[in-house]
PDB file of C-alpha atoms in Angstrom:
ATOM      1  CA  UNK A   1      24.265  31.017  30.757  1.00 65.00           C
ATOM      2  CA  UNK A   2      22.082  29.141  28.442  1.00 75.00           C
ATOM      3  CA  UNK A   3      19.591  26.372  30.220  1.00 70.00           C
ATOM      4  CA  UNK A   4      17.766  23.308  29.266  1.00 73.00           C
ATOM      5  CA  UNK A   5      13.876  24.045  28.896  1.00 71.00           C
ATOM      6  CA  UNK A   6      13.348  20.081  29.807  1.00 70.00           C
ATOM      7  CA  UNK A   7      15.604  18.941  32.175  1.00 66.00           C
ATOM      8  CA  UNK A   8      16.669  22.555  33.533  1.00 70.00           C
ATOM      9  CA  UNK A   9      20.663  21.727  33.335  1.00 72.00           C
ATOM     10  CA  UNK A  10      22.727  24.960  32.781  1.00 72.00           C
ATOM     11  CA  UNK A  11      25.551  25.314  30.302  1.00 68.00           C
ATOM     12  CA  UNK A  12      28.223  26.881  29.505  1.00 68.00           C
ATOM     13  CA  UNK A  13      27.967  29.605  26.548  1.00 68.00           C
ATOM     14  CA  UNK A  14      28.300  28.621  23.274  1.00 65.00           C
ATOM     15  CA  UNK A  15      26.176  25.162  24.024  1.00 69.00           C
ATOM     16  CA  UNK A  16      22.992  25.348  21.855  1.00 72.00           C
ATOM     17  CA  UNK A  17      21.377  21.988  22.518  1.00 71.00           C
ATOM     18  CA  UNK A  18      20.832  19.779  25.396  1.00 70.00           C
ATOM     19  CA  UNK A  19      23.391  16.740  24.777  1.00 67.00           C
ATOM     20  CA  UNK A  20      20.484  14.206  27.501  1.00 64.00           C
ATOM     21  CA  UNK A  21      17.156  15.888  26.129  1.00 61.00           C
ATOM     22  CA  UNK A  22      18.541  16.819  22.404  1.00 62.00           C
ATOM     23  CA  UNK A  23      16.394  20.172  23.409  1.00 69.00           C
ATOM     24  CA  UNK A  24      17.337  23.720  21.965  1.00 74.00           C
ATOM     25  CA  UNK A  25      18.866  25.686  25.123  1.00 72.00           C
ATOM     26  CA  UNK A  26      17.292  28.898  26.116  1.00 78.00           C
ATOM     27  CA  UNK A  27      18.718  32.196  28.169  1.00 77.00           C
ATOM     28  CA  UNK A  28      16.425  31.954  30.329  1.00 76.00           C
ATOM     29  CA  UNK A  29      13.751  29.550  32.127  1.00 71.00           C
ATOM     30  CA  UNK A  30      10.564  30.270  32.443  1.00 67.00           C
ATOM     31  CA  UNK A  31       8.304  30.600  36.314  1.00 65.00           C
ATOM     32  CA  UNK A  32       7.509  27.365  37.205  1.00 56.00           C
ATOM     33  CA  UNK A  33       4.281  26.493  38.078  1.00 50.00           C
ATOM     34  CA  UNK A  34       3.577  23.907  41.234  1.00 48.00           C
ATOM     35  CA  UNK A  35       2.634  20.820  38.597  1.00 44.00           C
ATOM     36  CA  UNK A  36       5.422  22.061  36.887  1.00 48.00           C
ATOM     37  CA  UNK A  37       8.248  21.715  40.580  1.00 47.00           C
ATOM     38  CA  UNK A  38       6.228  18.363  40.924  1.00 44.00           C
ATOM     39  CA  UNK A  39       6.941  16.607  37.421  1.00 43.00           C
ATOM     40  CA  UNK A  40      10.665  18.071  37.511  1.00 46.00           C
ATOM     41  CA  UNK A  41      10.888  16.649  41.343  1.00 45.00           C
ATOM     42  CA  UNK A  42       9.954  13.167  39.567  1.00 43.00           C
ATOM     43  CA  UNK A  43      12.147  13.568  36.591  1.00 43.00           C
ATOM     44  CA  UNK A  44      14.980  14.809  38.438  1.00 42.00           C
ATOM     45  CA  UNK A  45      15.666  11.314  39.916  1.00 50.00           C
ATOM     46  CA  UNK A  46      16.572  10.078  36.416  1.00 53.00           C
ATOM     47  CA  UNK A  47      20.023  10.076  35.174  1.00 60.00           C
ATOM     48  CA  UNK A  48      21.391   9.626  31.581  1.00 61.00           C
ATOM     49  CA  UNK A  49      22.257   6.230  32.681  1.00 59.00           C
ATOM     50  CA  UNK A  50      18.976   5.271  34.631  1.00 59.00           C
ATOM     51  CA  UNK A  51      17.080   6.619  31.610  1.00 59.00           C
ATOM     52  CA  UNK A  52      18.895   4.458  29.058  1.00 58.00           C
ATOM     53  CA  UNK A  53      18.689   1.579  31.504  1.00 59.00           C
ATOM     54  CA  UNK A  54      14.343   2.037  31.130  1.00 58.00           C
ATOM     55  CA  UNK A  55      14.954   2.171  27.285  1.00 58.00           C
ATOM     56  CA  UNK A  56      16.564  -1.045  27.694  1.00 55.00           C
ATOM     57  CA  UNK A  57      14.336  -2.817  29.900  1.00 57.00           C
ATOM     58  CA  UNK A  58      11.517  -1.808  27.828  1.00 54.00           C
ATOM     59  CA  UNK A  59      12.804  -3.079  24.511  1.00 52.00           C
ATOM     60  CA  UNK A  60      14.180  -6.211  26.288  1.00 52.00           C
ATOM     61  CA  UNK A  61      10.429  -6.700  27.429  1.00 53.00           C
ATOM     62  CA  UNK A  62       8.994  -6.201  24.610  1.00 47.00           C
ATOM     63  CA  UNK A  63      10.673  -9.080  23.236  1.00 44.00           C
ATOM     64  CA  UNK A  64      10.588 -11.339  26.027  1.00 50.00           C
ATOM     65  CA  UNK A  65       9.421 -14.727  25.530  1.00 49.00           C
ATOM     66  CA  UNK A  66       5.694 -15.679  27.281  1.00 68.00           C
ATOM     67  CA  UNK A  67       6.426 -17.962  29.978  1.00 80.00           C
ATOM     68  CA  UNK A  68       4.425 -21.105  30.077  1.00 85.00           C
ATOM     69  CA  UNK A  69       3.296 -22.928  32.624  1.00 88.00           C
ATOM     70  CA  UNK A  70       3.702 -26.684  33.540  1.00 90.00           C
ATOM     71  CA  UNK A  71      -0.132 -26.959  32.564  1.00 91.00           C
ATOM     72  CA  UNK A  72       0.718 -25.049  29.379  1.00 91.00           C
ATOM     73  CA  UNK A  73       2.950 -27.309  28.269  1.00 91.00           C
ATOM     74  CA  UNK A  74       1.433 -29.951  29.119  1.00 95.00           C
ATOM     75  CA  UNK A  75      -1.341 -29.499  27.376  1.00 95.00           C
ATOM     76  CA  UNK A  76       0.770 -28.632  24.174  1.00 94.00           C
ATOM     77  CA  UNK A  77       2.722 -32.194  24.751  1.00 94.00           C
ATOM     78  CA  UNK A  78      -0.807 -33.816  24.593  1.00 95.00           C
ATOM     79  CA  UNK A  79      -1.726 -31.648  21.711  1.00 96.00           C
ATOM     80  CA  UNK A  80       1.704 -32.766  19.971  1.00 96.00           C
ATOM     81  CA  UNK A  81       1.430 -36.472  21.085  1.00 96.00           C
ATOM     82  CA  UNK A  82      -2.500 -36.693  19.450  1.00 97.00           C
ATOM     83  CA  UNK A  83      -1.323 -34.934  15.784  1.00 97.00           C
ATOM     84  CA  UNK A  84       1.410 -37.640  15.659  1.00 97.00           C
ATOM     85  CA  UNK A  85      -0.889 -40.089  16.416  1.00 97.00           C
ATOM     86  CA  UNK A  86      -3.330 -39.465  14.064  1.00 97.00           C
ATOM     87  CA  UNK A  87      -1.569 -38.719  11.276  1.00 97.00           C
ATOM     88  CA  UNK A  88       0.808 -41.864  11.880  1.00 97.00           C
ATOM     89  CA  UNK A  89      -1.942 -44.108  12.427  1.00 97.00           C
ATOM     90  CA  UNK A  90      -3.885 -42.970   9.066  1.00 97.00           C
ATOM     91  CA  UNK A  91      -0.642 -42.623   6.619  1.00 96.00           C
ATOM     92  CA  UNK A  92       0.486 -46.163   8.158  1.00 96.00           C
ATOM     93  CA  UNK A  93      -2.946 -47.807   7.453  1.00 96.00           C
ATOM     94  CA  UNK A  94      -2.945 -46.274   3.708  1.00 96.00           C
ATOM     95  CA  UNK A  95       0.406 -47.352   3.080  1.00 95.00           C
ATOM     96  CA  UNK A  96       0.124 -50.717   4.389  1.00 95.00           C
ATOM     97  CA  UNK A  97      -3.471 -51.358   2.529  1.00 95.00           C
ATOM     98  CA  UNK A  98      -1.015 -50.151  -0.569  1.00 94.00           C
ATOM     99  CA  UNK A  99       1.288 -52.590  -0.168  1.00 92.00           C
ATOM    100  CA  UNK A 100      -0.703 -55.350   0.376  1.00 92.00           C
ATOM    101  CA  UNK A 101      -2.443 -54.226  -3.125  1.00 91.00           C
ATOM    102  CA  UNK A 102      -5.768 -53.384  -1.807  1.00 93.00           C
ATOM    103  CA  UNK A 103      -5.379 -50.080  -2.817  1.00 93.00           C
ATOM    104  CA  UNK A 104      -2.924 -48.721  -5.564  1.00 91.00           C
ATOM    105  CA  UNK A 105      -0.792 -45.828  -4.628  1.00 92.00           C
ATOM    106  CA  UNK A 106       2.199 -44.122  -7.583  1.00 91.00           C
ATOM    107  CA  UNK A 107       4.764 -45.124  -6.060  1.00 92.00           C
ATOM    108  CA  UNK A 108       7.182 -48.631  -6.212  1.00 93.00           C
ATOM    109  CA  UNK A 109       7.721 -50.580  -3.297  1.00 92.00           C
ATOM    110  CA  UNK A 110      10.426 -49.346  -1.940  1.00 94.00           C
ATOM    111  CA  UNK A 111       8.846 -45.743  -1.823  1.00 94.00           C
ATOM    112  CA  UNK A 112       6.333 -47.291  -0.167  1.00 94.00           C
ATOM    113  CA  UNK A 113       8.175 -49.166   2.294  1.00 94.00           C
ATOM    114  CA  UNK A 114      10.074 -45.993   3.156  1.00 95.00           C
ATOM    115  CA  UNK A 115       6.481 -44.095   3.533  1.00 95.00           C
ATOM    116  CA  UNK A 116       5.811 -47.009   5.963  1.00 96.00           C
ATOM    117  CA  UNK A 117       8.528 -46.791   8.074  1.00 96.00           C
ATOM    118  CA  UNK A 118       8.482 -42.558   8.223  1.00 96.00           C
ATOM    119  CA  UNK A 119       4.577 -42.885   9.499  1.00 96.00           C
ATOM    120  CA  UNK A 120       5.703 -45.520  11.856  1.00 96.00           C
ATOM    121  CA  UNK A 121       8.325 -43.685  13.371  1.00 97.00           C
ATOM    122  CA  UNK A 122       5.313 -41.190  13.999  1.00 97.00           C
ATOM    123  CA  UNK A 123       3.599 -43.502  16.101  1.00 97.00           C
ATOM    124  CA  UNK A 124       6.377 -43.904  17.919  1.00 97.00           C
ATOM    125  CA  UNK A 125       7.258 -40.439  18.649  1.00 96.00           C
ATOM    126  CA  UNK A 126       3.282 -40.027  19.510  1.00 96.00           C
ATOM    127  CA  UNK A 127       3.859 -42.614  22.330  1.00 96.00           C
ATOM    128  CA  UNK A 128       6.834 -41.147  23.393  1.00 96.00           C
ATOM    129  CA  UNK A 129       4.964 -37.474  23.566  1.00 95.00           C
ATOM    130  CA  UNK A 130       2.067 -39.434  25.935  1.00 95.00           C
ATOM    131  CA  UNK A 131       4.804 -40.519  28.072  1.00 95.00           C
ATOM    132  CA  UNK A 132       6.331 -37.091  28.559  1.00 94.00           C
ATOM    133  CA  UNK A 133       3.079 -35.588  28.454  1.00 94.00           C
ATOM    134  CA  UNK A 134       1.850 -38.547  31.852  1.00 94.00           C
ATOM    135  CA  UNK A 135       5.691 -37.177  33.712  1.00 92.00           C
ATOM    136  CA  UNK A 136       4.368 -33.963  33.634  1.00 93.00           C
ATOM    137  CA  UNK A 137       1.609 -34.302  35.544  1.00 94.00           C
ATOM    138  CA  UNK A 138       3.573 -34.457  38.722  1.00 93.00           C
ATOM    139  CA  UNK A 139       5.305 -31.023  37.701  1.00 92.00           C
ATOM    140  CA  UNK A 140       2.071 -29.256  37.308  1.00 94.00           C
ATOM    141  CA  UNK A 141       1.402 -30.578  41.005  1.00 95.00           C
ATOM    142  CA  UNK A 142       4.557 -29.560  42.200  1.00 93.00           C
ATOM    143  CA  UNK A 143       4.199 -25.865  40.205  1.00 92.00           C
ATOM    144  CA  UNK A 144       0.851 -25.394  42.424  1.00 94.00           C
ATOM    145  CA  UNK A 145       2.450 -26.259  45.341  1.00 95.00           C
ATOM    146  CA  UNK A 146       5.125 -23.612  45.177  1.00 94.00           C
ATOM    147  CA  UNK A 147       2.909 -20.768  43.528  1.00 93.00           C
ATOM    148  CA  UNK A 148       0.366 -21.876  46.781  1.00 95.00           C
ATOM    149  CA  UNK A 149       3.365 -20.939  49.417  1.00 96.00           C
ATOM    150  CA  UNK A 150       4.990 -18.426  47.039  1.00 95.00           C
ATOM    151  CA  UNK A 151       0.868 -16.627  47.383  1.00 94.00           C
ATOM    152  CA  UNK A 152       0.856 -17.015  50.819  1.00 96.00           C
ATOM    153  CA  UNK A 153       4.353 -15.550  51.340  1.00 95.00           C
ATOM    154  CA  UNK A 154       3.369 -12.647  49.194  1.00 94.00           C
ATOM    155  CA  UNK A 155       0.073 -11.562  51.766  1.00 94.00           C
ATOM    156  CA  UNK A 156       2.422 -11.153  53.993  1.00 93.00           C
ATOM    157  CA  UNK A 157       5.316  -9.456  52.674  1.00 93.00           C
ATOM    158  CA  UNK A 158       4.546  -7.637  49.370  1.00 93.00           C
ATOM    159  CA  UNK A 159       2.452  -3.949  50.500  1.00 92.00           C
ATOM    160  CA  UNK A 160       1.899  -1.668  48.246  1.00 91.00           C
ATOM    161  CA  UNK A 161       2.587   1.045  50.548  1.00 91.00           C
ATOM    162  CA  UNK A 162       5.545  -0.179  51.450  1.00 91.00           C
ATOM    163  CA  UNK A 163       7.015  -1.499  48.104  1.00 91.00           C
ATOM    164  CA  UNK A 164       6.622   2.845  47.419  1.00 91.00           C
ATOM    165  CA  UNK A 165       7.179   4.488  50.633  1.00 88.00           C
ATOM    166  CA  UNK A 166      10.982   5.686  49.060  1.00 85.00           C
ATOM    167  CA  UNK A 167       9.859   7.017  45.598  1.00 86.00           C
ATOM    168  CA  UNK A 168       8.802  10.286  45.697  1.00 83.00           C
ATOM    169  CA  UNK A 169       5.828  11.899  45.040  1.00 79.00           C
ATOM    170  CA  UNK A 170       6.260  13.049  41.377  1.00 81.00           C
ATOM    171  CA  UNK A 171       7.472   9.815  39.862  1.00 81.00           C
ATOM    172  CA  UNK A 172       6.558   8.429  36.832  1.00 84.00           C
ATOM    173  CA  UNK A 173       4.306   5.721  36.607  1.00 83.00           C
ATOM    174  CA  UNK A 174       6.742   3.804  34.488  1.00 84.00           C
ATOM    175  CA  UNK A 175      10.121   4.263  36.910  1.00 86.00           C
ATOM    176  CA  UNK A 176       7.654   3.441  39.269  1.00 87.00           C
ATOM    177  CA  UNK A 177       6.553   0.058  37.599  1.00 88.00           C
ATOM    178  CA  UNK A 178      10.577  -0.811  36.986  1.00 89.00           C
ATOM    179  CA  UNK A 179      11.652   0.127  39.990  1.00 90.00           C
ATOM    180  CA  UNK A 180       8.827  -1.599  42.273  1.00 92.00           C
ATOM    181  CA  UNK A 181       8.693  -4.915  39.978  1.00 91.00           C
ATOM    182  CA  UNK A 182      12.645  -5.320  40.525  1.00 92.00           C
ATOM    183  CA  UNK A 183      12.059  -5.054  44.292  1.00 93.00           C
ATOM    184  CA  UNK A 184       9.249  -7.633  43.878  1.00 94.00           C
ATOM    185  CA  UNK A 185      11.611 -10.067  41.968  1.00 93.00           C
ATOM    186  CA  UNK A 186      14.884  -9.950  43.962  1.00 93.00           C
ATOM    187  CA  UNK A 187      12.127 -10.485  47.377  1.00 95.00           C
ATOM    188  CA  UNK A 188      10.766 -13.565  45.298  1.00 94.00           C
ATOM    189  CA  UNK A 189      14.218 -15.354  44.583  1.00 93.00           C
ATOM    190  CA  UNK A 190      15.531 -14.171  47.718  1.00 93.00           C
ATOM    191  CA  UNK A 191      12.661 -15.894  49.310  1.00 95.00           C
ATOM    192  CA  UNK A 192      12.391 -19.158  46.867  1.00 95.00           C
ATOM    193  CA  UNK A 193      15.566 -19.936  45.139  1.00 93.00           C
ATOM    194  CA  UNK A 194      14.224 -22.571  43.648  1.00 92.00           C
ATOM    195  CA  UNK A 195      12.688 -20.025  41.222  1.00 91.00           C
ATOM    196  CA  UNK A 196      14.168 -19.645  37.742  1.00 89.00           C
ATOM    197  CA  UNK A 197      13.807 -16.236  35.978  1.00 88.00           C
ATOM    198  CA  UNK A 198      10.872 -16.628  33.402  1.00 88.00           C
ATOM    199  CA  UNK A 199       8.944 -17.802  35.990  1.00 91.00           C
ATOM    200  CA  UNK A 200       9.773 -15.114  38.879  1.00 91.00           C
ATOM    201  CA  UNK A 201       9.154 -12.754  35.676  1.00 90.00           C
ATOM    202  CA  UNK A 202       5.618 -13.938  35.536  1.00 90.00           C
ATOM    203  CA  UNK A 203       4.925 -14.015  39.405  1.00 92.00           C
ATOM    204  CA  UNK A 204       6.372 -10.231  39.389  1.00 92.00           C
ATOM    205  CA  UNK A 205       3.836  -9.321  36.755  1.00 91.00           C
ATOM    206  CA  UNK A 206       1.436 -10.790  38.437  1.00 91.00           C
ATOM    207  CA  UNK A 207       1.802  -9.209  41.801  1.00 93.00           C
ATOM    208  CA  UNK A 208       2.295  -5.919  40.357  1.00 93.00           C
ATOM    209  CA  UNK A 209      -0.628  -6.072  38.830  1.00 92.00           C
ATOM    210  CA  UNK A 210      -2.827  -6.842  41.756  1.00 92.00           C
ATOM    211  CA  UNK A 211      -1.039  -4.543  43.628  1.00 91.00           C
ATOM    212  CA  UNK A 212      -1.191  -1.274  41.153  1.00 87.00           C
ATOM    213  CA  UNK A 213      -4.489  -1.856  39.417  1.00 76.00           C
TER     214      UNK A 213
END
């Protein structure tokens, strides 16, 4: 019976390939050496399915959107909220000095008046961005709060040890990583529902990190 070199699956005769590993079968497999029983113990674990679920996870991740924090965006709100206001306040001052002929600008009045009202809608958009920029204060307060209990929680109940007391020996660092960071987020939204996904995303690559450095 021909076998798999990679995954060490037998096969009926007449099978020439591997239909998981795409590998050329051989008649026989070769002694196996101790890292050799180690790696397979790891890789044994993985089915077809489990191995196109890592593919997926991986390519979902890599195109995963950064999550930002409240002090992220706040900061880009008062980033947003200055550029309006500087470039409203100079395009209304240049248009208005053109309209009250101080300066002479190529274009009629009504161009002009329409120029007017576009940079003053700025300003008003720049005030608005201030506002929202002032209301977020109180959700960067209320984002430390929860990321202070959410820390404390984790001393206590995230272990290293015991996050990877069920894996075996021989697995891969990256089932590893998937399968520990999954445990980490369902314990995190189990724990504080109040939690949305990007940001019990972050915490889990946070944690994981600390944990596995």
């Amino acid at each position: 019976m021909p076998w798999c070199p990679i995954c060490k699956n037998e096969y009926i005769k007449g099978k020439t390939r591997c239909p998981d590993c795409d590998a050329g079968l051989v008649e026989e497999l070769p002694p196996e050496t101790p890292q050799d029983a180690r790696a397979s113990d790891g890789q044994a674990t993985l089915s077809a399915e489990e191995k196109a679920d890592i593919e997926a996870r991986k390519a979902a991740a890599a195109h995963m959107s950064t999550y930002a924090s409240a002090r992220t965006r706040h900061s880009e709100a008062k980033s947003s909220a200055w550029t309006f206001l500087l470039v409203g306040s100079a395009g209304f001052l240049v248009i208005t000095l053109a309209l009250i002929g101080l300066i002479r600008l190529p274009f009629g009045v009504f161009s002009l008046a329409v120029l007017e009202g576009l940079f003053l809608l700025f300003l008003v958009v720049a005030g608005l961005s201030f506002k929202h920029a002032v209301k977020m204060l109180d959700d960067i307060s209320k984002e430390d709060s929860l990321e202070t209990r959410i820390r404390s929680w984790a001393a206590d109940n995230l272990r290293a040890e015991e996050l990877t007391r069920d894996l075996d020996q021989g697995t891969s660092e990256e089932l590893r990583y998937f399968i520990v960071s999954e445990m980490i987020r369902e314990r995190i939204m189990r724990a504080f529902p109040e939690v949305d996904d990007p940001y019990a995303e972050e915490l889990t690559e946070r944690f994981y990190n600390e944990l596995f450095q």
